[in-house]
Short mmCIF file of C-alpha atoms and ligand atoms in Angstrom, two decimals:
data_model
loop_
_atom_site.label_atom_id
_atom_site.label_comp_id
_atom_site.label_asym_id
_atom_site.label_seq_id
_atom_site.Cartn_x
_atom_site.Cartn_y
_atom_site.Cartn_z
CA UNK A 1 7.79 15.34 14.37
CA UNK A 2 7.11 12.70 17.01
CA UNK A 3 5.38 9.46 16.14
CA UNK A 4 2.55 8.45 18.41
CA UNK A 5 0.98 5.01 18.36
CA UNK A 6 -2.46 5.38 19.90
CA UNK A 7 -3.99 1.99 19.39
CA UNK A 8 -4.26 -1.30 17.57
CA UNK A 9 -7.17 -2.22 15.31
CA UNK A 10 -8.05 -5.74 14.20
CA UNK A 11 -10.42 -6.52 11.37
CA UNK A 12 -11.44 -10.13 10.74
CA UNK A 13 -14.29 -9.37 8.37
CA UNK A 14 -12.40 -8.93 5.11
CA UNK A 15 -11.33 -10.90 2.07
CA UNK A 16 -8.48 -10.25 -0.36
CA UNK A 17 -8.35 -10.46 -4.15
CA UNK A 18 -5.13 -10.16 -6.14
CA UNK A 19 -5.36 -9.57 -9.87
CA UNK A 20 -2.16 -11.28 -10.98
CA UNK A 21 -0.05 -10.41 -13.99
CA UNK A 22 -1.54 -7.26 -15.46
CA UNK A 23 0.27 -5.03 -17.96
CA UNK A 24 1.96 -2.07 -16.30
CA UNK A 25 0.50 0.51 -18.69
CA UNK A 26 -1.99 3.36 -18.28
CA UNK A 27 -5.54 2.09 -18.19
CA UNK A 28 -5.03 -1.20 -16.41
CA UNK A 29 -5.97 -0.03 -12.91
CA UNK A 30 -8.84 2.06 -14.28
CA UNK A 31 -10.36 -0.92 -16.07
CA UNK A 32 -10.10 -3.20 -13.07
CA UNK A 33 -11.69 -0.77 -10.64
CA UNK A 34 -14.40 0.23 -13.09
CA UNK A 35 -15.43 -3.44 -13.24
CA UNK A 36 -15.35 -3.62 -9.44
CA UNK A 37 -17.28 -0.35 -9.00
CA UNK A 38 -19.97 -1.48 -11.46
CA UNK A 39 -20.43 -4.62 -9.39
CA UNK A 40 -21.28 -2.30 -6.50
CA UNK A 41 -18.44 -3.62 -4.36
CA UNK A 42 -16.98 -1.72 -1.42
CA UNK A 43 -13.20 -1.56 -1.21
CA UNK A 44 -10.91 -1.10 1.79
CA UNK A 45 -7.18 -1.29 0.93
CA UNK A 46 -5.69 -1.21 -2.56
CA UNK A 47 -2.04 -2.27 -2.80
CA UNK A 48 0.07 -2.24 -5.90
CA UNK A 49 3.87 -2.43 -5.97
CA UNK A 50 6.09 -1.67 -8.93
CA UNK A 51 6.02 -4.02 -11.91
CA UNK A 52 8.54 -6.83 -12.25
CA UNK A 53 11.30 -5.42 -14.43
CA UNK A 54 11.66 -8.58 -16.57
CA UNK A 55 7.99 -9.00 -17.43
CA UNK A 56 6.58 -5.49 -17.05
CA UNK A 57 3.64 -7.14 -15.32
CA UNK A 58 2.25 -6.03 -12.00
CA UNK A 59 -0.17 -7.45 -9.44
CA UNK A 60 -2.96 -5.33 -8.00
CA UNK A 61 -4.48 -6.45 -4.70
CA UNK A 62 -7.42 -5.11 -2.80
CA UNK A 63 -9.26 -6.04 0.35
CA UNK A 64 -13.02 -5.85 0.76
CA UNK A 65 -15.80 -6.86 3.12
CA UNK A 66 -16.21 -10.65 3.05
CA UNK A 67 -19.86 -10.09 2.07
CA UNK A 68 -18.74 -8.58 -1.24
CA UNK A 69 -16.18 -11.28 -2.04
CA UNK A 70 -18.25 -13.58 -4.28
CA UNK A 71 -19.72 -10.65 -6.19
CA UNK A 72 -16.28 -9.15 -6.86
CA UNK A 73 -14.76 -12.45 -7.97
CA UNK A 74 -17.66 -13.08 -10.35
CA UNK A 75 -17.33 -9.61 -11.87
CA UNK A 76 -13.59 -9.95 -12.43
CA UNK A 77 -13.86 -13.49 -13.84
CA UNK A 78 -16.45 -12.42 -16.40
CA UNK A 79 -14.25 -9.50 -17.45
CA UNK A 80 -11.10 -11.65 -17.70
CA UNK A 81 -10.73 -11.40 -21.47
CA UNK A 82 -10.97 -7.60 -21.42
CA UNK A 83 -8.78 -7.13 -18.37
CA UNK A 84 -6.13 -9.55 -19.54
CA UNK A 85 -4.92 -10.80 -16.17
CA UNK A 86 -3.15 -14.14 -15.70
CA UNK A 87 -5.14 -15.29 -12.70
CA UNK A 88 -6.87 -14.20 -9.53
CA UNK A 89 -5.27 -15.08 -6.23
CA UNK A 90 -8.06 -15.27 -3.67
CA UNK A 91 -8.18 -15.27 0.11
CA UNK A 92 -11.73 -15.32 1.42
CA UNK A 93 -10.70 -14.68 5.03
CA UNK A 94 -7.79 -12.47 5.99
CA UNK A 95 -6.66 -10.77 9.14
CA UNK A 96 -6.04 -7.05 8.92
CA UNK A 97 -4.06 -5.49 11.73
CA UNK A 98 -3.40 -1.77 11.94
CA UNK A 99 -1.56 0.45 14.30
CA UNK A 100 -3.17 3.86 14.39
CA UNK A 101 -1.60 7.06 15.57
CA UNK A 102 -0.05 10.21 14.21
CA UNK A 103 3.22 11.47 12.84
CA UNK A 104 4.00 8.12 11.35
CA UNK A 105 5.60 9.79 8.34
CA UNK A 106 8.82 9.71 10.35
CA UNK A 107 8.06 6.21 11.40
CA UNK A 108 10.87 3.89 10.36
CA UNK A 109 11.37 3.02 14.03
CA UNK A 110 7.64 2.43 14.50
CA UNK A 111 7.58 0.10 11.48
CA UNK A 112 10.65 -1.74 12.71
CA UNK A 113 8.97 -2.24 16.11
CA UNK A 114 5.70 -3.43 14.58
CA UNK A 115 7.33 -5.83 12.13
CA UNK A 116 9.74 -7.06 14.82
CA UNK A 117 6.89 -7.91 17.18
CA UNK A 118 5.10 -9.84 14.45
CA UNK A 119 8.28 -11.67 13.48
CA UNK A 120 8.94 -12.76 17.08
CA UNK A 121 5.41 -14.15 17.26
CA UNK A 122 5.96 -16.04 14.00
CA UNK A 123 3.24 -14.06 12.21
CA UNK A 124 3.90 -13.75 8.49
CA UNK A 125 3.19 -10.35 6.92
CA UNK A 126 1.33 -10.86 3.63
CA UNK A 127 0.79 -7.23 2.65
CA UNK A 128 1.81 -3.82 3.97
CA UNK A 129 0.16 -0.45 3.36
CA UNK A 130 0.79 2.77 5.29
CA UNK A 131 -0.23 6.38 5.74
CA UNK A 132 0.75 9.05 8.29
CA UNK A 133 -1.95 7.85 10.64
CA UNK A 134 -2.10 4.11 10.05
CA UNK A 135 0.24 1.23 9.31
CA UNK A 136 -1.73 -1.82 8.15
CA UNK A 137 -0.63 -5.38 7.56
CA UNK A 138 -2.54 -8.35 6.19
CA UNK A 139 -1.95 -11.64 8.01
CA UNK A 140 -3.50 -15.08 8.20
CA UNK A 141 -6.88 -14.69 9.94
CA UNK A 142 -5.90 -17.37 12.49
CA UNK A 143 -2.87 -15.37 13.59
CA UNK A 144 -4.29 -11.87 13.81
CA UNK A 145 -5.59 -11.97 17.39
CA UNK A 146 -2.25 -13.23 18.68
CA UNK A 147 -0.58 -10.61 16.52
CA UNK A 148 -2.67 -7.87 18.15
CA UNK A 149 -1.58 -9.00 21.62
CA UNK A 150 2.13 -8.89 20.82
CA UNK A 151 1.79 -5.55 19.08
CA UNK A 152 -0.07 -4.07 22.05
CA UNK A 153 2.78 -5.16 24.28
CA UNK A 154 5.47 -3.94 21.89
CA UNK A 155 4.03 -0.42 21.98
CA UNK A 156 3.33 -0.41 25.70
CA UNK A 157 -0.42 -0.27 25.17
CA UNK A 158 -1.28 -3.08 27.60
CA UNK A 159 -3.81 -2.03 30.19
CA UNK A 160 -4.22 1.36 28.62
CA UNK A 161 -5.98 0.94 25.32
CA UNK A 162 -8.26 -1.79 24.08
CA UNK A 163 -7.78 -3.18 20.60
CA UNK A 164 -10.56 -1.85 18.40
CA UNK A 165 -12.10 -5.00 17.02
CA UNK A 166 -14.36 -5.01 13.97
CA UNK A 167 -16.66 -7.95 13.39
CA UNK B 1 -21.23 6.02 4.02
CA UNK B 2 -20.59 8.73 1.41
CA UNK B 3 -17.14 9.24 -0.04
CA UNK B 4 -15.92 12.82 -0.12
CA UNK B 5 -12.87 13.90 -2.09
CA UNK B 6 -11.72 17.14 -0.52
CA UNK B 7 -8.49 17.83 -2.32
CA UNK B 8 -5.46 16.74 -4.28
CA UNK B 9 -1.94 16.69 -2.86
CA UNK B 10 1.25 16.54 -4.91
CA UNK B 11 4.65 15.70 -3.46
CA UNK B 12 7.74 16.03 -5.67
CA UNK B 13 10.29 15.76 -2.89
CA UNK B 14 10.48 11.98 -2.48
CA UNK B 15 12.50 9.02 -3.68
CA UNK B 16 11.55 5.34 -3.86
CA UNK B 17 13.51 2.23 -2.93
CA UNK B 18 12.31 -1.30 -3.71
CA UNK B 19 14.00 -4.21 -1.97
CA UNK B 20 13.54 -6.87 -4.63
CA UNK B 21 13.24 -10.60 -4.08
CA UNK B 22 13.07 -11.09 -0.32
CA UNK B 23 11.86 -14.33 1.31
CA UNK B 24 8.23 -14.18 2.34
CA UNK B 25 8.85 -15.40 5.90
CA UNK B 26 8.51 -13.79 9.33
CA UNK B 27 11.47 -11.55 10.06
CA UNK B 28 12.17 -10.19 6.60
CA UNK B 29 10.31 -6.91 6.96
CA UNK B 30 11.58 -6.44 10.52
CA UNK B 31 15.21 -6.80 9.44
CA UNK B 32 14.86 -4.39 6.54
CA UNK B 33 13.21 -1.65 8.56
CA UNK B 34 15.57 -2.09 11.48
CA UNK B 35 18.46 -1.38 9.10
CA UNK B 36 16.58 1.65 7.76
CA UNK B 37 15.66 2.94 11.22
CA UNK B 38 19.26 2.60 12.44
CA UNK B 39 20.35 4.75 9.50
CA UNK B 40 18.06 7.44 10.91
CA UNK B 41 15.96 7.57 7.76
CA UNK B 42 12.43 8.96 7.64
CA UNK B 43 9.85 6.90 5.80
CA UNK B 44 6.61 7.93 4.09
CA UNK B 45 4.81 5.06 2.31
CA UNK B 46 5.59 1.37 2.68
CA UNK B 47 4.03 -0.90 0.07
CA UNK B 48 4.27 -4.66 -0.03
CA UNK B 49 2.01 -6.92 -2.08
CA UNK B 50 1.68 -10.69 -1.69
CA UNK B 51 4.59 -12.89 -2.64
CA UNK B 52 4.83 -14.46 -6.08
CA UNK B 53 3.36 -17.92 -5.65
CA UNK B 54 6.06 -19.66 -7.72
CA UNK B 55 9.07 -18.18 -5.95
CA UNK B 56 7.71 -17.27 -2.52
CA UNK B 57 9.66 -14.05 -2.89
CA UNK B 58 8.20 -10.63 -2.32
CA UNK B 59 9.26 -7.04 -3.02
CA UNK B 60 9.05 -4.37 -0.34
CA UNK B 61 8.98 -0.74 -1.48
CA UNK B 62 9.09 2.43 0.50
CA UNK B 63 9.20 6.11 -0.29
CA UNK B 64 11.26 8.64 1.65
CA UNK B 65 12.41 12.25 1.51
CA UNK B 66 14.93 12.66 -1.31
CA UNK B 67 17.40 13.99 1.29
CA UNK B 68 17.48 10.56 2.96
CA UNK B 69 17.87 8.57 -0.28
CA UNK B 70 21.66 8.15 -0.40
CA UNK B 71 21.83 7.27 3.31
CA UNK B 72 19.11 4.62 2.97
CA UNK B 73 20.65 3.05 -0.12
CA UNK B 74 24.06 2.86 1.56
CA UNK B 75 22.57 1.24 4.67
CA UNK B 76 20.71 -1.39 2.66
CA UNK B 77 23.67 -2.15 0.38
CA UNK B 78 25.97 -2.76 3.33
CA UNK B 79 23.40 -5.09 4.90
CA UNK B 80 22.81 -7.00 1.66
CA UNK B 81 24.34 -10.27 2.82
CA UNK B 82 22.23 -10.33 5.99
CA UNK B 83 19.02 -9.18 4.34
CA UNK B 84 19.36 -11.53 1.40
CA UNK B 85 17.64 -9.44 -1.25
CA UNK B 86 18.24 -9.92 -5.00
CA UNK B 87 18.66 -6.25 -5.83
CA UNK B 88 17.50 -2.74 -5.04
CA UNK B 89 15.34 -0.96 -7.57
CA UNK B 90 15.92 2.75 -7.10
CA UNK B 91 14.09 5.87 -8.19
CA UNK B 92 15.69 9.01 -6.83
CA UNK B 93 12.84 11.28 -7.94
CA UNK B 94 9.22 10.21 -7.95
CA UNK B 95 5.91 11.97 -8.10
CA UNK B 96 3.42 11.18 -5.36
CA UNK B 97 -0.16 12.19 -5.96
CA UNK B 98 -2.86 11.72 -3.37
CA UNK B 99 -6.54 12.41 -3.21
CA UNK B 100 -7.57 13.21 0.32
CA UNK B 101 -11.04 13.03 1.72
CA UNK B 102 -13.18 10.84 3.90
CA UNK B 103 -15.28 7.73 3.68
CA UNK B 104 -13.04 6.27 1.06
CA UNK B 105 -13.53 2.80 2.51
CA UNK B 106 -16.51 2.54 0.19
CA UNK B 107 -14.51 4.04 -2.56
CA UNK B 108 -14.38 1.71 -5.54
CA UNK B 109 -16.07 4.43 -7.61
CA UNK B 110 -13.60 7.03 -6.35
CA UNK B 111 -10.65 4.79 -7.27
CA UNK B 112 -12.13 4.09 -10.70
CA UNK B 113 -12.50 7.85 -11.30
CA UNK B 114 -8.96 8.60 -10.13
CA UNK B 115 -7.34 5.83 -12.14
CA UNK B 116 -9.50 6.65 -15.16
CA UNK B 117 -8.40 10.28 -15.14
CA UNK B 118 -4.74 9.26 -14.95
CA UNK B 119 -5.18 6.73 -17.74
CA UNK B 120 -6.78 9.29 -20.03
CA UNK B 121 -3.82 11.62 -19.44
CA UNK B 122 -1.41 8.78 -20.24
CA UNK B 123 0.05 8.83 -16.72
CA UNK B 124 1.32 5.41 -15.66
CA UNK B 125 0.57 4.36 -12.08
CA UNK B 126 3.71 2.83 -10.56
CA UNK B 127 2.42 2.12 -7.05
CA UNK B 128 -0.90 2.37 -5.21
CA UNK B 129 -1.53 2.64 -1.48
CA UNK B 130 -4.79 3.63 0.21
CA UNK B 131 -6.50 4.36 3.49
CA UNK B 132 -9.99 5.64 4.36
CA UNK B 133 -8.79 9.22 4.07
CA UNK B 134 -6.19 9.07 1.31
CA UNK B 135 -5.59 7.28 -1.99
CA UNK B 136 -1.96 7.71 -3.09
CA UNK B 137 -0.27 6.81 -6.34
CA UNK B 138 3.37 7.01 -7.35
CA UNK B 139 4.00 8.34 -10.85
CA UNK B 140 6.93 9.62 -12.89
CA UNK B 141 7.94 12.98 -11.41
CA UNK B 142 7.62 14.64 -14.84
CA UNK B 143 3.97 13.63 -15.10
CA UNK B 144 2.70 14.41 -11.63
CA UNK B 145 1.76 18.07 -12.14
CA UNK B 146 -0.26 17.23 -15.24
CA UNK B 147 -1.76 14.32 -13.31
CA UNK B 148 -2.88 16.69 -10.55
CA UNK B 149 -4.66 18.92 -13.08
CA UNK B 150 -6.66 16.11 -14.64
CA UNK B 151 -7.53 14.67 -11.23
CA UNK B 152 -8.74 18.07 -10.00
CA UNK B 153 -11.02 18.25 -13.00
CA UNK B 154 -12.22 14.67 -12.67
CA UNK B 155 -13.42 15.37 -9.13
CA UNK B 156 -14.86 18.79 -9.89
CA UNK B 157 -12.31 20.55 -7.72
CA UNK B 158 -11.31 23.20 -10.29
CA UNK B 159 -11.62 26.70 -8.95
CA UNK B 160 -12.56 25.46 -5.51
CA UNK B 161 -9.50 23.88 -3.97
CA UNK B 162 -5.84 24.37 -4.70
CA UNK B 163 -3.59 21.36 -5.00
CA UNK B 164 -1.50 21.12 -1.84
CA UNK B 165 2.02 21.13 -3.15
CA UNK B 166 4.98 19.99 -1.06
CA UNK B 167 8.47 21.04 -2.05
C1 LIG C 1 -0.51 -1.59 -13.11
C2 LIG C 1 -1.39 -0.39 -13.32
O1 LIG C 1 -1.45 0.41 -12.18
C3 LIG C 1 -0.96 0.47 -14.50
N1 LIG C 1 0.37 0.94 -14.32
C4 LIG C 1 -1.92 1.62 -14.68
O2 LIG C 1 -1.51 2.73 -14.76
O3 LIG C 1 -3.09 1.45 -14.71
C1 LIG C 2 7.91 -10.15 3.00
C2 LIG C 2 7.85 -9.88 4.47
O1 LIG C 2 6.81 -8.98 4.80
C3 LIG C 2 7.67 -11.14 5.31
N1 LIG C 2 6.45 -11.82 4.96
C4 LIG C 2 7.69 -10.80 6.79
O2 LIG C 2 6.81 -11.16 7.49
O3 LIG C 2 8.55 -10.13 7.25
#
């Protein structure tokens, strides 16, 4: 199946929260997101990688509208004893850049192109999350507009498609 | 915007590779996925969380068709010196469970329900990756069918929608 990259989306309206050092056992993720849901917080991306083999602890990150940031942090802090995390790693302003398209399940070449363009521009990739129709990276908010330009060029989208920019 | 969960998808045909302990600097992800692309490997999910603050090292995981597993491992092992990773954490058979729907950007309640159902069934969540239309978790392959049942029930999908099962 062919991969098609249709456009680039930039979102500069989000924050990121990482719940650091949680036990990799059933119930952990449920507890965290129940706390967040009860605080009436909207969520965009959730990213969790495998636990560290030595510690059996994992980190769970999520992004959310900047307007919900303080509310989410407060809810997690007050539940700290129950949730048992080590710390929260917070980033009130992040850049989220996505390439959107289709057939990206066969997309190792698409990923290599995206990551290569970012690397050449000196943009560090803080988080990666993908689906068949979207490859998203989190970057420093000050680098994301430049990142969008180089990614447009890398996929030959200049002059054809505008970056979709969210406030 | 309302969140709608339309169905549950189970995929038992994938493997997972984690490239452990890579420097969190521009170029790392590009190099890894260039090696993978050159090996002509198809990729499904890529998951990378933020680096560990003490070490500035990150882990990059990806899932792929089980048929591509050996080829991908071989390519990464032979590029080890260039890529500079600590180790590869390998899982030749994983379960991937997804809930598919729409409007899941406002989905903290949907995530809480999904993770809660898995927790109650004693299914450990190894990785999480989300988009507006899909929330995916990686589980042990032996638990994923049971996981699909409890998730169906949790979202009231019993009798209405069949789990979409990939070989
Ligand atoms: C880390 C977290 O995802 C845990 N494994 C759980 O199942 O809830
Ligand atoms: C870890 C990896 O994503 C690195 N930050 C990069 O930009 O390539």
